[in-house]
Structure formats: C-alpha cells, structure tokens
Short mmCIF file of N, CA and C in Angstrom, two decimals:
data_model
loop_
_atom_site.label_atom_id
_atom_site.label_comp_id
_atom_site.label_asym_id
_atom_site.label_seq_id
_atom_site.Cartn_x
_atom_site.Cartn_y
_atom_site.Cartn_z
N UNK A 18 0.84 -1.18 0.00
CA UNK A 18 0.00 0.00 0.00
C UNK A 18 0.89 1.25 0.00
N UNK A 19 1.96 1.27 0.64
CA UNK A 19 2.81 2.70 0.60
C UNK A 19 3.36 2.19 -0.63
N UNK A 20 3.97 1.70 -1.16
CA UNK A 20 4.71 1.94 -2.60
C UNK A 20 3.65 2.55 -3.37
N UNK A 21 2.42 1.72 -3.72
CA UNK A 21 1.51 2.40 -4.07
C UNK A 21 1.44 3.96 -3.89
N UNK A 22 0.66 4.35 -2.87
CA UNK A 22 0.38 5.68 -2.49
C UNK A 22 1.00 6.64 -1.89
N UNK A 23 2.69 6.13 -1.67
CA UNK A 23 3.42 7.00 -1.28
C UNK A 23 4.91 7.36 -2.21
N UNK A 24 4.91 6.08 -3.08
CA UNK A 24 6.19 6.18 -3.82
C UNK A 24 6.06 6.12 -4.99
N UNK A 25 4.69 6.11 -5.65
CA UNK A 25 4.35 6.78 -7.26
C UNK A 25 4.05 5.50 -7.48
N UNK A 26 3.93 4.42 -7.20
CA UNK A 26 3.58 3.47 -8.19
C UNK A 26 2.29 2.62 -8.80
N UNK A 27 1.79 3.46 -9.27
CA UNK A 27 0.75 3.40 -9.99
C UNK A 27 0.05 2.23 -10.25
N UNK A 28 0.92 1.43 -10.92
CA UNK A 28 0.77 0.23 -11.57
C UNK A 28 0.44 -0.70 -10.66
N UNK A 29 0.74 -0.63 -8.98
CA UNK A 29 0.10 -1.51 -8.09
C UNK A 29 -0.96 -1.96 -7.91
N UNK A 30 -1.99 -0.80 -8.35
CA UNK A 30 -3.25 -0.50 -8.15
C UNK A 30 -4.06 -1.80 -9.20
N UNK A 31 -3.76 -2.08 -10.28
CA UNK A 31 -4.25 -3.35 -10.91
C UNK A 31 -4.44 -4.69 -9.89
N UNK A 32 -3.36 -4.80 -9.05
CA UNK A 32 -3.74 -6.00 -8.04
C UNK A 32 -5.11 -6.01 -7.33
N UNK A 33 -5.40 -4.55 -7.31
CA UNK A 33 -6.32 -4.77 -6.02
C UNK A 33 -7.68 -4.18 -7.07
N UNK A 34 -8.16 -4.04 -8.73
CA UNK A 34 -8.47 -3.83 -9.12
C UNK A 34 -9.98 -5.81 -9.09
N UNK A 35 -9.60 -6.47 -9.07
CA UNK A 35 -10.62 -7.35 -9.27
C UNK A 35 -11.44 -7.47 -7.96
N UNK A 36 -11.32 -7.35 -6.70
CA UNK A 36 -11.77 -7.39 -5.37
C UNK A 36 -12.19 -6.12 -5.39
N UNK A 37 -12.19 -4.88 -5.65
CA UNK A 37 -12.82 -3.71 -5.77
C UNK A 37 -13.85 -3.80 -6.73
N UNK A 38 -13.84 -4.29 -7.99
CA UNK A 38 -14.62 -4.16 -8.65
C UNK A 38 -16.17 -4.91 -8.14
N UNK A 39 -15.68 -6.13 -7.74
CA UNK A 39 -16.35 -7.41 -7.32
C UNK A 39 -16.93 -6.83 -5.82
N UNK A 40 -16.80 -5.48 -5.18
CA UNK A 40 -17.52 -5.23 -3.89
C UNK A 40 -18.26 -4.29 -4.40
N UNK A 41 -17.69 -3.46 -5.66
CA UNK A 41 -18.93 -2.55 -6.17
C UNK A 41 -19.87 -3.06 -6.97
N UNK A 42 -19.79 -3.65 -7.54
CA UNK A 42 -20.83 -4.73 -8.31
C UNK A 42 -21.77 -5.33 -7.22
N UNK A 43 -21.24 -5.41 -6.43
CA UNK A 43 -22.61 -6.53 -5.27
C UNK A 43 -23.10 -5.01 -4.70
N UNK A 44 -22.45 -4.06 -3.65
CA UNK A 44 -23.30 -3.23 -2.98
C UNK A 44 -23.24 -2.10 -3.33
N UNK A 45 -22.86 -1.84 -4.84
CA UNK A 45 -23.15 -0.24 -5.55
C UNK A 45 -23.18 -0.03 -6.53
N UNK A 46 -23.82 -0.67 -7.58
CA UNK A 46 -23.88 -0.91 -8.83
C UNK A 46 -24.69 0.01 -9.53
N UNK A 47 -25.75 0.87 -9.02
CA UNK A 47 -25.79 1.98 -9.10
C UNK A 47 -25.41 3.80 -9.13
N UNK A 48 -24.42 3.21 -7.76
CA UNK A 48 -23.84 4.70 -7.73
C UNK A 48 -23.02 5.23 -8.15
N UNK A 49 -22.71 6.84 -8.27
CA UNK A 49 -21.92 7.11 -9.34
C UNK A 49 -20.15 7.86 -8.49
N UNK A 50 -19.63 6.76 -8.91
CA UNK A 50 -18.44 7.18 -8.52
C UNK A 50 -17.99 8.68 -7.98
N UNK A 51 -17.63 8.75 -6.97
CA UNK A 51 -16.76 10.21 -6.60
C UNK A 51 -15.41 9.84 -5.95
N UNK A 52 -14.35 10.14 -6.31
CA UNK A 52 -13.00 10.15 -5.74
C UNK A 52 -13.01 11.35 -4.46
N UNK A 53 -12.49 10.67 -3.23
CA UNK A 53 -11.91 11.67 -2.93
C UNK A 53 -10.58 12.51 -3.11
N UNK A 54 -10.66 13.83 -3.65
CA UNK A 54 -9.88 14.72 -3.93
C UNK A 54 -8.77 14.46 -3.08
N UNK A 55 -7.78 14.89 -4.09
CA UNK A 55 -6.33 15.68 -3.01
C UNK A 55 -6.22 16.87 -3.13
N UNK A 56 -5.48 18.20 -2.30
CA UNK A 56 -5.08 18.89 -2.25
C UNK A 56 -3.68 19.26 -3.66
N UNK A 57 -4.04 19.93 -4.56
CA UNK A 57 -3.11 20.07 -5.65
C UNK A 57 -1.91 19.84 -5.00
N UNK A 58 -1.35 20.41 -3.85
CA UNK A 58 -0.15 20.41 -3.74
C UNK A 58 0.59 18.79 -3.56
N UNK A 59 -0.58 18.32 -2.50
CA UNK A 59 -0.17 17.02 -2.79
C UNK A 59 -0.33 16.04 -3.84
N UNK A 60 -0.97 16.13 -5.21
CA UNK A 60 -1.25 15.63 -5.98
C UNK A 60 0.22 16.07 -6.63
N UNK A 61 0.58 16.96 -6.82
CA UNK A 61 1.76 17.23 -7.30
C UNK A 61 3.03 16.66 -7.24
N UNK A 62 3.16 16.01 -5.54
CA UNK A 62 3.77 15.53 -5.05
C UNK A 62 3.98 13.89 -5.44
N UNK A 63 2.40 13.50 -5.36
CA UNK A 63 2.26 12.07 -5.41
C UNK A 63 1.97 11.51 -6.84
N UNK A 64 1.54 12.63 -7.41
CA UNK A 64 1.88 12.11 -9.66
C UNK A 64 0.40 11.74 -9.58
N UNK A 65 -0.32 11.45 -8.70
CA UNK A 65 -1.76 11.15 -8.78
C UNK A 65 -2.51 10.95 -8.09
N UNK A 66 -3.78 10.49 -8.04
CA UNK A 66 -4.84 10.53 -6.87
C UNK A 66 -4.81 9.30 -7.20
N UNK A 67 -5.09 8.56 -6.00
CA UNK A 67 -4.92 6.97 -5.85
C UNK A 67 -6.75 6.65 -5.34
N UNK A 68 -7.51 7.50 -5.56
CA UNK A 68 -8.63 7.39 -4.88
C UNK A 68 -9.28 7.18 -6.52
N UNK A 69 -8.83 8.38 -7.40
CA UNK A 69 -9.63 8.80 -8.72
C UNK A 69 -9.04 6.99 -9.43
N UNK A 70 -7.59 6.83 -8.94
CA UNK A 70 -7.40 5.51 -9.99
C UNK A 70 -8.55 4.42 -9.97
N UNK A 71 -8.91 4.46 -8.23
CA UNK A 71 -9.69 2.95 -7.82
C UNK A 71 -11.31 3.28 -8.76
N UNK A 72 -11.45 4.49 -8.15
CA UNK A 72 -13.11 5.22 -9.26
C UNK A 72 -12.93 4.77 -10.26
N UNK A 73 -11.88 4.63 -11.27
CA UNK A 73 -12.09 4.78 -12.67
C UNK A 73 -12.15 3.12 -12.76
N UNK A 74 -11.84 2.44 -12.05
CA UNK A 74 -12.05 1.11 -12.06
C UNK A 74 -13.55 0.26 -12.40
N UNK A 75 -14.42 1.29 -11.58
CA UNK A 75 -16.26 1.18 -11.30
C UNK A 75 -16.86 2.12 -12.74
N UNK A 76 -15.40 2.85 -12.97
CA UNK A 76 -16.62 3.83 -13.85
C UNK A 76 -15.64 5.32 -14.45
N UNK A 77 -16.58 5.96 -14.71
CA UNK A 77 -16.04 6.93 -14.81
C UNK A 77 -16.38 8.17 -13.93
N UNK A 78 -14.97 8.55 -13.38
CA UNK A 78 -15.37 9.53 -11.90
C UNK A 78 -16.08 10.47 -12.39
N UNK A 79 -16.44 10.72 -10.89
CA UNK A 79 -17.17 11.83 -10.88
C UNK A 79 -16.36 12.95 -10.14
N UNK A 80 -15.86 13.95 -10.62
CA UNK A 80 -14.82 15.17 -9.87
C UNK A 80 -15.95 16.19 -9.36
N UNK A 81 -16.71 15.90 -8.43
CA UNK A 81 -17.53 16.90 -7.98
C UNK A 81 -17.11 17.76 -6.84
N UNK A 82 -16.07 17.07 -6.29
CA UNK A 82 -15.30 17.78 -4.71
C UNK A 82 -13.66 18.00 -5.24
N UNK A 83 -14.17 19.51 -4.36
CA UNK A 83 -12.91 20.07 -4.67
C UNK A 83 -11.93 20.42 -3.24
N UNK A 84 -10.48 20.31 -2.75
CA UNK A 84 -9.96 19.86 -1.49
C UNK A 84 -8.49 21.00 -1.56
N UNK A 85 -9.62 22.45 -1.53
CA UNK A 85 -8.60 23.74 -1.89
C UNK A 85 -7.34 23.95 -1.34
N UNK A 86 -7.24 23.79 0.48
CA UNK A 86 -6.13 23.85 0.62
C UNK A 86 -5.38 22.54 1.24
N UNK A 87 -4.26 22.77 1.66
CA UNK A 87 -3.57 21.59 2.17
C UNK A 87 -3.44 21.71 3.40
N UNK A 88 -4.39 20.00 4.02
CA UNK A 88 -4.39 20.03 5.13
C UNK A 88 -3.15 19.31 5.88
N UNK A 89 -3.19 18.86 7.21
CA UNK A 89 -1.77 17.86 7.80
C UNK A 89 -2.58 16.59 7.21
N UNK A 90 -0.95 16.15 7.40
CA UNK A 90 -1.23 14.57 6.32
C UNK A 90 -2.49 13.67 7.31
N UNK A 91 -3.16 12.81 6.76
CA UNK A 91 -3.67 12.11 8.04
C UNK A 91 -2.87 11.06 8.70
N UNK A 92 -2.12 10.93 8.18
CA UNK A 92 -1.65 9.76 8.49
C UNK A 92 -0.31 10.26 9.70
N UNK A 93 -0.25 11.43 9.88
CA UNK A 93 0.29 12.54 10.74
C UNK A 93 -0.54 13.22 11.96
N UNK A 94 -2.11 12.91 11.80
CA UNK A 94 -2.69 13.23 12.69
C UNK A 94 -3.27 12.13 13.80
N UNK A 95 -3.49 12.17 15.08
CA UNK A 95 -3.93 11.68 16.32
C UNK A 95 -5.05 11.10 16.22
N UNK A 96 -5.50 9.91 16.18
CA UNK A 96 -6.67 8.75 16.58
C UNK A 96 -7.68 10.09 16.94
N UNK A 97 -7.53 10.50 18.22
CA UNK A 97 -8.44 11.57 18.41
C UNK A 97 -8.64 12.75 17.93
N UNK A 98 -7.84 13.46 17.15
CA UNK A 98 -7.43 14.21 16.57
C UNK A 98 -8.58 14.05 14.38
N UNK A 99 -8.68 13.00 14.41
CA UNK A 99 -9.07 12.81 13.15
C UNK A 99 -11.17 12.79 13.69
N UNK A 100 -11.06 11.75 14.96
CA UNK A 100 -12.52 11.85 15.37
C UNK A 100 -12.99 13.04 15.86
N UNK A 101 -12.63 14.18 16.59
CA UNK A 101 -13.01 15.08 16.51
C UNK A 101 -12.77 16.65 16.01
N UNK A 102 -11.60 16.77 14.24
CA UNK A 102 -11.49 17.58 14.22
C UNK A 102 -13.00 18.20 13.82
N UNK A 103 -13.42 19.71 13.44
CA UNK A 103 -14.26 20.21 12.81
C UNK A 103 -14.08 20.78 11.61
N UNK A 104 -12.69 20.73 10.67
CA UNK A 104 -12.88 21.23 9.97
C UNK A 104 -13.74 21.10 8.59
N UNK A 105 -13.49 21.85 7.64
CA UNK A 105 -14.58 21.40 6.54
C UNK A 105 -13.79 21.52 5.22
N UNK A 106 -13.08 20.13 4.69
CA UNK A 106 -11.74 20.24 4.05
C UNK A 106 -11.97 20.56 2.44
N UNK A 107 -13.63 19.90 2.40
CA UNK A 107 -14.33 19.61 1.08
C UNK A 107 -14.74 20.47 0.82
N UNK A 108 -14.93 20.88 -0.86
CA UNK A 108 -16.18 21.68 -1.41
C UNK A 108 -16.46 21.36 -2.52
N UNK A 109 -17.59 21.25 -2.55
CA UNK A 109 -18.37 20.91 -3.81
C UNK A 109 -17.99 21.86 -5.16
N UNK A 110 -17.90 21.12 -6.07
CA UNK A 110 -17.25 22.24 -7.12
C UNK A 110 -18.20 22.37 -8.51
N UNK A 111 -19.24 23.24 -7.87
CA UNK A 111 -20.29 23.74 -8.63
C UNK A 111 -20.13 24.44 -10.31
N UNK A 112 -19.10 24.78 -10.58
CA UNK A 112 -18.78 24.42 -11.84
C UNK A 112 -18.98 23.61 -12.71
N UNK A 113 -19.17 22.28 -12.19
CA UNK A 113 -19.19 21.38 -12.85
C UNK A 113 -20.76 21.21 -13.36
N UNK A 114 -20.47 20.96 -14.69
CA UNK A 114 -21.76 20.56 -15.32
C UNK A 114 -22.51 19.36 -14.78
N UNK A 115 -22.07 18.31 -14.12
CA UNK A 115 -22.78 17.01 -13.85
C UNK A 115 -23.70 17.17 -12.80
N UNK A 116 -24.83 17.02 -12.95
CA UNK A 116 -26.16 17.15 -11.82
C UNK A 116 -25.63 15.62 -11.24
N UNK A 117 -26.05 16.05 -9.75
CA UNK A 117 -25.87 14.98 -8.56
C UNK A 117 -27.21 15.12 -7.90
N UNK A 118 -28.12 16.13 -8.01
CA UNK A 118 -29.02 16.37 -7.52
C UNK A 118 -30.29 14.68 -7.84
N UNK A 119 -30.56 14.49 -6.47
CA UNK A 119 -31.01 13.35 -6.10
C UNK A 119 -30.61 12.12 -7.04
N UNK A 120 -29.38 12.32 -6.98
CA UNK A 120 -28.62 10.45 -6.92
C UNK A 120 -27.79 10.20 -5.61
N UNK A 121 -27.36 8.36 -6.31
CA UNK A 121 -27.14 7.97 -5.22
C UNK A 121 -25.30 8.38 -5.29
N UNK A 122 -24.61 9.07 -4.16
CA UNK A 122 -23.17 8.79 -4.88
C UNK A 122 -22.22 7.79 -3.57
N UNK A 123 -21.30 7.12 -4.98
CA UNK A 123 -20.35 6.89 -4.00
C UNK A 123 -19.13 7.27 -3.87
N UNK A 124 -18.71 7.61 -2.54
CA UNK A 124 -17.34 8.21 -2.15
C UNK A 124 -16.27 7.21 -1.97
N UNK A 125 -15.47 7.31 -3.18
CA UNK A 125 -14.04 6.35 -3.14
C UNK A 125 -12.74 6.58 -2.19
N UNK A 126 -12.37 5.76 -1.43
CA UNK A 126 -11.10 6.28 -1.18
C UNK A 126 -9.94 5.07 -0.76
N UNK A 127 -8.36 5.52 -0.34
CA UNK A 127 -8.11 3.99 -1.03
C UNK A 127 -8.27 3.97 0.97
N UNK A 128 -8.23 4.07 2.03
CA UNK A 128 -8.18 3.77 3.32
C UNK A 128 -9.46 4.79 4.32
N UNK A 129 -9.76 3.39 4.77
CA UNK A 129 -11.12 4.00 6.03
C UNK A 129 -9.95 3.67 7.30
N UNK A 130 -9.73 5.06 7.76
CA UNK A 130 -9.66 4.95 9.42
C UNK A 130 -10.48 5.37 10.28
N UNK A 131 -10.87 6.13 10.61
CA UNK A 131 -12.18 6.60 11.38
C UNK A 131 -13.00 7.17 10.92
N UNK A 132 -13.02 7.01 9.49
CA UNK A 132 -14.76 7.40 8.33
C UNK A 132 -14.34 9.16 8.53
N UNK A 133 -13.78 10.29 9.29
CA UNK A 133 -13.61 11.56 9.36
C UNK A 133 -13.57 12.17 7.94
N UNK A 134 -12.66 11.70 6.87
CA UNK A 134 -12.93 12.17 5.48
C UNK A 134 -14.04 11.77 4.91
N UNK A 135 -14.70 10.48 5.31
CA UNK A 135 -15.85 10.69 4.01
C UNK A 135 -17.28 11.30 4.57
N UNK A 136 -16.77 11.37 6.27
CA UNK A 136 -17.87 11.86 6.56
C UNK A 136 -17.80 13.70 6.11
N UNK A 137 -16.93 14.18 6.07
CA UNK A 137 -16.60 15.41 5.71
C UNK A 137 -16.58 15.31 4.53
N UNK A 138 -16.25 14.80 3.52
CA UNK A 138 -16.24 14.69 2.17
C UNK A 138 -17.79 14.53 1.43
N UNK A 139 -18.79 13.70 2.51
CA UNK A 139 -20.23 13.70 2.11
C UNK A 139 -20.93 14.73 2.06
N UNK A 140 -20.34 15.69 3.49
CA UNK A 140 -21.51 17.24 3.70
C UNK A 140 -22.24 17.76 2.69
N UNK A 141 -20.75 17.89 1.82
CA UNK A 141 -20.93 19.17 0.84
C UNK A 141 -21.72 18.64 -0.32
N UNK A 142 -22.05 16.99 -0.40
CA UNK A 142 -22.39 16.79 -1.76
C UNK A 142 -23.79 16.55 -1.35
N UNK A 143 -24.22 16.17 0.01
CA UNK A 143 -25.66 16.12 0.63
C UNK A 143 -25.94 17.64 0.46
N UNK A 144 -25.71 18.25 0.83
CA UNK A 144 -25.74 19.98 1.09
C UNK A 144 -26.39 20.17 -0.55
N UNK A 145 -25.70 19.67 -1.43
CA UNK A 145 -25.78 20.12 -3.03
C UNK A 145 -26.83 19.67 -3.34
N UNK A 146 -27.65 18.60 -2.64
CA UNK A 146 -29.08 17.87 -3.53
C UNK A 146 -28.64 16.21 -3.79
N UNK A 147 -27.29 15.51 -3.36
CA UNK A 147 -27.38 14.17 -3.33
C UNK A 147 -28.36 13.59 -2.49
N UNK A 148 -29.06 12.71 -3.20
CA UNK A 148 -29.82 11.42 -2.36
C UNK A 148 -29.62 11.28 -1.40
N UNK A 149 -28.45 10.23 -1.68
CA UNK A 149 -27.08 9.71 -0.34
C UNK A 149 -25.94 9.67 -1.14
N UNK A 150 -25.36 9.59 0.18
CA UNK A 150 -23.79 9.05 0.50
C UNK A 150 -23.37 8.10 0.79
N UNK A 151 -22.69 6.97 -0.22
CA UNK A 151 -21.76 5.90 1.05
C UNK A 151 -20.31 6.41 0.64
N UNK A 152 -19.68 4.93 0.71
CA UNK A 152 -18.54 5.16 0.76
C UNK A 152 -17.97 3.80 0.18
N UNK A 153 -16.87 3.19 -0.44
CA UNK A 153 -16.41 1.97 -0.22
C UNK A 153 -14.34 2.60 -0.48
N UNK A 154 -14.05 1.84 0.16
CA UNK A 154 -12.22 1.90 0.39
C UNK A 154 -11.96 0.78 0.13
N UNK A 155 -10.65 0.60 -0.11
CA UNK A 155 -9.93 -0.14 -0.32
C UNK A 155 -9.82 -1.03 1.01
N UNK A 156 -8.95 -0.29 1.81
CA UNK A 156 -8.76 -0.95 3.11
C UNK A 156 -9.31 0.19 4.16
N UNK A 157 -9.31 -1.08 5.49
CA UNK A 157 -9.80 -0.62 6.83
C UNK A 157 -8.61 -0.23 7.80
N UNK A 158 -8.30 0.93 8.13
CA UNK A 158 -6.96 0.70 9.38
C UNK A 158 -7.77 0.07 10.47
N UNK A 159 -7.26 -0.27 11.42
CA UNK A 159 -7.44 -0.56 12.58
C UNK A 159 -6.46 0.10 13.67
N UNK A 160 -6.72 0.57 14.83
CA UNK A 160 -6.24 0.76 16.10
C UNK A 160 -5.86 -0.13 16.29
N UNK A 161 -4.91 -0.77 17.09
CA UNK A 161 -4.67 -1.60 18.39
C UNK A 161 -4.76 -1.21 19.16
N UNK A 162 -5.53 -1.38 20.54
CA UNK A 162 -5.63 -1.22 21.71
C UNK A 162 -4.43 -0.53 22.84
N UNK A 163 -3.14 -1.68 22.41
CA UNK A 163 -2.35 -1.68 23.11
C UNK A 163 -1.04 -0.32 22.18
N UNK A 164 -1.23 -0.41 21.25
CA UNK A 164 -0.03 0.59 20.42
C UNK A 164 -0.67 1.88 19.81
N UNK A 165 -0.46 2.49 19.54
CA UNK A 165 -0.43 3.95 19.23
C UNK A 165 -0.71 4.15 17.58
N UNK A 166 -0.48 3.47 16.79
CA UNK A 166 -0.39 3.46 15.39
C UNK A 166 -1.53 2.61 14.91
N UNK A 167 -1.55 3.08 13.50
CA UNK A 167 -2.06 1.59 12.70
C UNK A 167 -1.93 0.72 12.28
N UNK A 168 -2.90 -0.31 11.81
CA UNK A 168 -2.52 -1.42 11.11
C UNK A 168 -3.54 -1.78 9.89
#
C-alpha cells in the first residue's frame, strides 16, 4: 500500500483492481463514482490521486469535490485528533456541469480509518441535492488497543 500511495507506483493499483470491482458490483452498482480529492499540492507531489485511480475502475469519476487547501497529512494526525477535528476540508465544485441532484453517490477512497474524510467529504455533496452518500475503500486501518499506530 505505501509503494503504491506514497512512492508513485501506480501500476500496483491493478492488483487490487478485481476485489474492488467485485464489492462494487454486489453493494453499488448503481452509484456514481466520486474520488476523494487531493489537495493540488499534494497531488503534485504524489503524480496522482490513488482514490480517482480505484473510481475509474467502477466507472467513470465523478470530480464533484474540490480539497482547496492543504491540510496535515492524516496519516500525521492523532486517533483523536481525526474523530473530533471540525474542519470542513471539502467543497463541492459547482462548476461542474454534472447534476448529482437526487442520486445515489459513492465516495471512493483507497483507506477507512475513522470514516472523518468521508464523513466530511459527504456534507458538501448532501448539502448540493445528493440522495445519499456511502462510501467503499480499499482498506480498513485498525487501532490496536495496546499501540499507538495503525494497522
């Protein structure tokens, strides 16, 4: 997963392309793809959005959220720190020609740790006239109890 999403390599993403497809096909075969955004600066950094690759897998994305400035990495921020920040990282990017107004969408991303991005990432597209919101990821972190980090 870090070579993947931390060291450019793109091409990883085909492995995990048949088990993604095969979870959107059973519980979202309707909805219409949304990546979650990166922050340009970090997109710059990382050669690509690893969220938009897994979307384009189901379909063809939907770029409706836009992720203006750059926040701390998450993977830099505190267990508690992610469950109760408030900020509001997303915005809907009304420019866009594609009506979302009452569909169903789904929010891609490649890691669920405490749902904080997609629950912030949903606001703005409920706010706009979506139906609903889910979500499907790649992977789940987990806490351990006993250690400080993820797994």
């Amino acid at each position: 997963m870090a070579r993947w999403k931390y060291r450019g390599d793109a091409a990883i993403a085909e492995g995990f392309r048949p088990a993604f497809v095969k979870a959107y096909k059973r519980h979202f075969p309707d909805c219409l793809p949304v990546p979650i955004p990166l922050a340009p600066e970090r997109l710059l950094e990382r050669g690509f959005n690893q969220a938009e690759q897994l979307a384009s897998f189901v379909g063809e994305p939907v770029n409706v959220l836009k992720r203006p400035e750059m926040a701390e990495k998450q993977s830099k921020t505190s267990y508690a720190g992610r469950l109760n920040g408030d900020s509001r990282p997303f915005v809907f990017d009304n420019h866009r020609e594609f009506a979302i107004k009452d569909r169903h969408l789904l929010l891609i991303d490649d890691i669920y740790t405490t749902g904080a991005t997609v629950r912030k990432a949903a606001r703005p597209l409920l706010e706009a006239g979506a139906a609903a919101v889910s979500a499907l990821t790649l992977a789940r972190a987990v806490k351990l109890a006993d250690e400080g980090g993820f797994v």
